[in-house]
Amino acid sequence: MTRDLDFKYKSNEKNQIWNIDVGLRRDQKLPELAAPPGFSSDRERSIVSDVKQTQDDNHNNLVDKRSWDIALGPIKSLPMNVFIMYMAGSHISIFPIMMVGMMFFRPIQALMGIRSTMRMLECSNQYALQTVMYTLGNFLSLMLAVYKCNAMGLLPTHPSDWLAFVEPQQRMEFVDGGMRL
Amino acid sequence: MNWKWEVLFRALIQFCIISSSFALYEDQIGKFDWKHEFLGKVQHVQFDNLMSVSSYAYIATDRNALACVRMENGGVHKRKILSENDGLISSLVYSPDGLITVTAKGIARIWDPRLSELKWEVDFNEAAEQGTDFQVLASSTMKQHYTQGNLLVLLSNVGLHKAKISNFSPDGAHVTTAPFLEGQQVLPDSTNVLLVDSTSRQILHLVFNDMQKMSVTIHDVIEFEVAHHYLLDVSSLKSMDTAVVLESQVMVYTGPEDSSFYAIDLQSGEEVSTVQLSFHDISSPVRKLFINENPDVANHGTTFAVWHGEDEISLMSYEDKNFENIWSKKFYSILDAQIQKVGFETYLFVTTRHRVSKKSRIHITVVDVKTGIERPELEIKYTVPGNMGDVEKVYIDMFLRRVSPIGYRALLQSTDESITLVEHPNRALWRRDESIASLQDVVMLDLPLSEVHAGMEVELDINSERDISPTVLEMFAKRVKNQYAQLTSWTSQTWNELNSTPSQKKSSSNQVTGLTRDPFSFHKMLVGVSKSGTLFGLDSYSGSIVWRHYHQELKDRNVRLFVQRTTAHFPYPPQVVVLGTAPSKSPALLEFNPITGVFTDKSDAYKDMDSPLIQAFLLPATTDDSHLRPLVLVSKDLGVRLSPASTPSQLVSRHKVFLYDVNQESGVVQGFKITGSGQAEFVWNLAIPKSHRIVACAGKHQMEKIDSMGRPLANRSVIFKYLNPNVGAIISESTEQNVDHASLMLHVFDGVTGRIIHSQIHPRCGGPVQLINSENWIFYSYRHLKYRRNELMSLEFYEGEHQVNSTMFSSFQTRPLPQVVQQAYIFPAHVSALGVTRTERGITSRQILFGFRNGVLFGMIRRFFDPRRPLNMLDQHREEGLVPYMPEIPIAHELMLSYNHTIEQISNIYTSPAALESTSLIFVTGLDLFFTRSQPSKMFDVLKDDFDHGLIAGVLFGMLVTVFVVRRLAQVKKLNKAWR
């Protein structure tokens, strides 16, 4: 605000009163204005540097925070997912199956798109750790999905699941007989 | 919870499960099932009209069926099956009082003329207060004055009985008994003749056995006491065939080697007259004397016919102690001669057999008895069809006519147990094949492919046989040729159909050419062999006879059918072998094509087998390329023969073939090894205790398809089935009469090694036993003698959680005994036959089929006979789908596959898979035949009959229309949006 005003006065002085020159020529520089009375340039300098310092720090912190948010997202949603899975029950019907499907689908999708997520995390200082945490989180939710499938009995982990593939035994001897004719 | 409530709750669950699964809709009745009624071998025939043309014939058979048959078409108007406990029908008389039947156990009944009601019944046995050994020997009716009512006279092994039959009140049926006199015992092999005399009101009882004495007893009807009793010396008489009793109680007899007639007055027992046969031009030995077959002596008259020499018949009269020859006639090869009397007309009917160029012909000559004049205008000349056998018996239905004095029809009974009604001059009105009622063995075969499909098969077959694959051009040419052939055959077929009249159509549909396989193979050929030696090919769609073949050699033999080659091996024709064995004869063996019924007799090749056959079975392997499974015949001296005889013996030695033979008489099971040497080697034997006799035996079906090798449990582990294909089971019953000591024993053994896998004993139980052995389970029905109820036993065998050998099964491999799970159930019905459904791949759950003694075919899924049914229902059981155990098996009416039909005297249940996995075909034999389909797991692979095709098509069409409309609307909207 102050700058704008300064600018106005400045142009008034240089040119005609109602003519305001908005542009600057290529090699023209803003003329240094004399400090207003009672203005200490030292102080101004110190304040500006302070602000700049804090602004820079703030930005870095923000990026880190954001990145951590992204990286820890899967892990953070894990308890929620556990609860949802618990609530879905172990009956094989359309909703539990849809939920388990989503449970599988999301981490897999996330892992497929890990490159774009990594790009998002690039600016962060703890880039490597965040990527690892992100991957770990997704794997954890995938494991949760697998565990849920197991709990629902959808995984062929029992002998009865392989029963259909058991071939009939080949008979080695042949026997016939019955009542005497 | 109160236990009653629990039981009720369980029953409710069970019924819910049952009722949701089966039953037939009303409009499905008769759609794929049929039932045909038969009567059995004809024993007695009576015609319903005593004067004019009969409209019904009454027939009593060896299966205790009593039927009223329409004379116009041979259809059964009404049929009654008498109980087995009544004994066989021993006499059938049609009288003005009604139809009178007397059974061997002494139950006399009078039926309404159309068999619609039973008018009167009396138990002579009960009235005579005799035990179980009461036996009726003869019976007859006696006419009395109408105020007194007619009499039924019965001769039993205890005495003579009479009952008045004209007052039909059962309370009024007063039975009077006259016991035999001292020393008047009825010997078992004697001939009893019971005659009545309505003029003198006496009953004549003649007993003759080979001891040259005839016992004559004359009873008075009113007093019912013995009037005369004496022994008559009849030294030359050999059988009662050459003796007749004439009017006024004169008996005339002669012997086969005798040269004179003797006339004896039965009242006094004195010989009245004797005359030399040669006086009356009778030079040859007398075969038979006969008069009209009326039990009343008063109707016998004074004339009698003499059949003497080979083929000569003379009519003699005896009056005033004088014999006279009225006339004599020569015939050619007499089969039967009988005198019939209607009103005042008496005629002699002589049936003769002629052979005209290999065809048998029956002539029935009619002779007027009074004059001896032949009536050529009444003669029947009937050519017996080639596959009917010989005529055995002739029943004549004679009636009066206005113009010509008489007319008649003849009912011919032939050796193949069929009856034919023949009319003048040579017309067969109808024929009934009664031997179907006694089918001994049945096979169900797929029909051959149609010409079109068969052509394709050939095309593919040729391709596969050649080593070099044909070029594309060649294939194309073949395909074009093939399709051209299809087109021509289709056009010719359509042309024929268009040209043929409806009647022709009907006849052509019965022909063999029309029999082709349908897509689901529901249409089968049922091939059966009956006790009389007749082979039948039945169409499974209608049960009509496609072909029939009577083979005399098979009569009264133990017959079995073997399918050597099915219809699946085009272009080789299917082949079935029928084997007839008899204890002391060489086997009869016939090969035939089951579809066309063309036979070749192969018995001659086995004529030299002097030792009787003990076993016969089909080899598991086929001869090289003809797909023919050879039949192995094993004789008592352990000789092994193959059929066809040209089969190389290496075929046997290439496989390890074993055999077990269950000998019912000795109670020993023996195991043999069959080698290529033409001799069976004895391997093991298993003897049943002497106090038991083997009543049932069952091996596994050779070609059984099993889908699942194990059973998943609730904890999702598996128990593997013990699928030993060599398992045999025998059940023996104790010979003990005392209920407390009686027992039933089951032995389950391995047929190869003779190892006993399982055995158990049921105390206080007995037969009748029905047994099934299939997959890894055994199922049987028996009777608990103590509690007087029928029970079912279900056993299952498991290997455990691991298979000993998952690739092959050898009985010689040492393996632990299988785990046995078993359960018994109470069954509130008498089971006379057991069966189990079979499907194409064995995926569908099995259904146990019961043939009840009361004529019901009942089917229940095996789940209800799962021996793992728990007593206390837990969650894990529920998860497995087990039904809680209830000792009693309810008989739900929805499960009766025969719905409201009664299938009389069920003897066997045959099953066959259809090409559709869900469906099994069932054929029940007995006195009646019943054929149906069953879907034990419901129709899971085909749309239901009541599937709403219209709705589905409507919805689909509607959605299509909607899609188009919506698309158009969307386009319009998009366009408007773009303009905005």
Coordinates of N, CA, C and O in Angstrom, one line a residue, chain A residues 153 155 158-161 163 166-181, chain B residues 558 560 614-615 656-663 702 716 718 726 805 807-812:
Chain A
G153 N -12.9 -66.6 4.3 CA -12.7 -68.0 3.7 C -12.6 -67.9 2.2 O -13.0 -68.9 1.5
L155 N -9.8 -67.5 0.6 CA -8.5 -67.9 0.1 C -8.4 -69.4 0.1 O -8.8 -70.1 1.0
H158 N -7.2 -74.2 2.5 CA -7.5 -75.5 3.1 C -7.5 -76.6 2.1 O -7.7 -76.4 0.9
P159 N -7.3 -77.8 2.6 CA -7.3 -79.0 1.7 C -8.7 -79.1 0.9 O -8.7 -79.5 -0.2
S160 N -9.8 -78.6 1.6 CA -11.0 -78.8 0.9 C -11.1 -77.9 -0.3 O -11.9 -78.2 -1.2
D161 N -10.3 -76.8 -0.4 CA -10.4 -75.9 -1.5 C -9.7 -76.6 -2.7 O -10.0 -76.2 -3.9
L163 N -10.0 -79.9 -3.3 CA -10.6 -81.2 -3.5 C -11.0 -81.4 -4.9 O -10.9 -82.5 -5.4
V166 N -8.6 -83.1 -7.2 CA -8.0 -84.4 -6.9 C -8.5 -85.3 -8.0 O -9.7 -85.5 -8.2
E167 N -7.6 -86.0 -8.7 CA -8.0 -86.9 -9.8 C -8.5 -88.2 -9.2 O -8.0 -88.6 -8.1
P168 N -9.3 -88.9 -9.9 CA -9.7 -90.2 -9.4 C -8.6 -91.2 -9.5 O -7.7 -91.0 -10.4
Q169 N -8.6 -92.1 -8.6 CA -7.5 -93.1 -8.6 C -7.7 -94.0 -9.7 O -8.8 -94.4 -10.0
Q170 N -6.6 -94.4 -10.3 CA -6.6 -95.4 -11.4 C -6.6 -96.8 -10.8 O -5.9 -97.1 -9.9
R171 N -7.5 -97.6 -11.3 CA -7.6 -98.9 -10.6 C -6.6 -99.9 -11.3 O -6.5 -99.9 -12.5
M172 N -6.0 -100.6 -10.5 CA -4.9 -101.5 -10.9 C -5.5 -102.9 -11.2 O -5.0 -103.6 -12.1
E173 N -6.5 -103.3 -10.4 CA -7.0 -104.6 -10.7 C -8.5 -104.5 -11.1 O -9.1 -103.5 -10.8
F174 N -9.0 -105.5 -11.7 CA -10.3 -105.5 -12.1 C -11.0 -106.7 -11.5 O -10.5 -107.8 -11.6
V175 N -12.2 -106.5 -10.9 CA -12.9 -107.6 -10.3 C -14.4 -107.5 -10.7 O -14.9 -106.5 -10.9
D176 N -14.9 -108.7 -10.8 CA -16.4 -108.8 -11.1 C -16.8 -110.1 -10.4 O -16.0 -110.9 -10.0
G177 N -18.1 -110.2 -10.3 CA -18.6 -111.4 -9.6 C -20.0 -111.2 -9.1 O -20.6 -110.2 -9.4
G178 N -20.5 -112.1 -8.4 CA -21.8 -112.0 -7.8 C -22.4 -113.3 -7.5 O -21.6 -114.3 -7.4
M179 N -23.7 -113.4 -7.4 CA -24.3 -114.7 -7.1 C -24.0 -115.7 -8.2 O -24.0 -115.3 -9.4
R180 N -23.9 -116.9 -7.8 CA -23.7 -118.0 -8.8 C -24.9 -118.0 -9.8 O -26.0 -117.9 -9.3
L181 N -24.6 -118.2 -11.0 CA -25.7 -118.2 -12.0 C -26.6 -119.4 -11.9 O -26.1 -120.4 -11.5
Chain B
N558 N -31.9 -119.1 -16.4 CA -31.5 -117.9 -15.8 C -30.9 -117.0 -16.8 O -29.9 -117.4 -17.4
R560 N -29.4 -113.4 -18.5 CA -28.8 -112.1 -18.2 C -28.4 -111.4 -19.5 O -28.0 -112.1 -20.5
I614 N -20.7 -120.8 -13.8 CA -20.9 -120.2 -12.5 C -20.9 -118.7 -12.6 O -21.7 -118.1 -11.9
Q615 N -20.1 -118.2 -13.4 CA -20.1 -116.7 -13.5 C -19.9 -116.3 -15.0 O -19.3 -117.0 -15.8
K656 N -5.1 -107.4 -15.0 CA -5.2 -108.2 -13.8 C -6.7 -108.4 -13.5 O -7.3 -107.5 -13.0
V657 N -7.2 -109.5 -13.9 CA -8.7 -109.7 -13.8 C -9.0 -110.8 -12.7 O -8.3 -111.8 -12.7
F658 N -9.8 -110.4 -11.8 CA -10.2 -111.3 -10.7 C -11.7 -111.5 -10.7 O -12.5 -110.8 -11.4
L659 N -12.1 -112.5 -10.0 CA -13.5 -112.9 -10.0 C -13.9 -113.4 -8.6 O -13.1 -114.1 -8.0
Y660 N -15.1 -113.1 -8.1 CA -15.5 -113.8 -6.9 C -16.9 -114.4 -7.2 O -17.7 -113.9 -8.0
D661 N -17.1 -115.5 -6.6 CA -18.3 -116.3 -6.9 C -19.0 -116.5 -5.6 O -18.5 -117.1 -4.7
V662 N -20.2 -116.0 -5.4 CA -21.0 -116.2 -4.2 C -21.9 -117.4 -4.4 O -22.8 -117.4 -5.2
N663 N -21.6 -118.5 -3.7 CA -22.4 -119.7 -3.8 C -23.5 -119.7 -2.7 O -23.2 -119.8 -1.5
Q702 N -19.6 -101.3 -12.6 CA -18.3 -101.2 -13.2 C -17.9 -99.8 -13.7 O -16.8 -99.4 -13.6
R716 N -13.1 -77.1 7.2 CA -12.6 -77.0 5.9 C -11.4 -78.0 5.6 O -10.6 -77.7 4.8
V718 N -10.6 -82.1 4.8 CA -11.2 -83.1 3.9 C -11.1 -84.5 4.5 O -10.0 -84.8 5.0
N726 N -13.1 -102.5 -5.9 CA -13.2 -104.0 -5.8 C -14.0 -104.5 -4.7 O -14.0 -105.7 -4.4
N805 N -2.7 -93.5 -1.4 CA -2.1 -93.3 -2.7 C -3.1 -92.6 -3.5 O -4.2 -93.0 -3.8
T807 N -2.8 -91.6 -6.7 CA -2.8 -91.8 -8.1 C -3.5 -93.1 -8.5 O -4.2 -93.2 -9.5
M808 N -3.3 -94.2 -7.8 CA -3.8 -95.4 -8.2 C -4.4 -96.2 -7.0 O -4.0 -96.0 -5.9
F809 N -5.2 -97.1 -7.3 CA -5.8 -98.0 -6.3 C -5.5 -99.4 -6.5 O -5.9 -100.0 -7.5
S810 N -4.7 -100.0 -5.7 CA -4.4 -101.4 -5.8 C -4.8 -102.1 -4.5 O -4.5 -101.6 -3.4
S811 N -5.5 -103.2 -4.7 CA -5.9 -103.9 -3.5 C -4.8 -104.6 -2.8 O -4.8 -104.9 -1.6
F812 N -3.7 -104.7 -3.5 CA -2.5 -105.4 -2.9 C -1.7 -104.5 -2.1 O -0.8 -104.9 -1.3

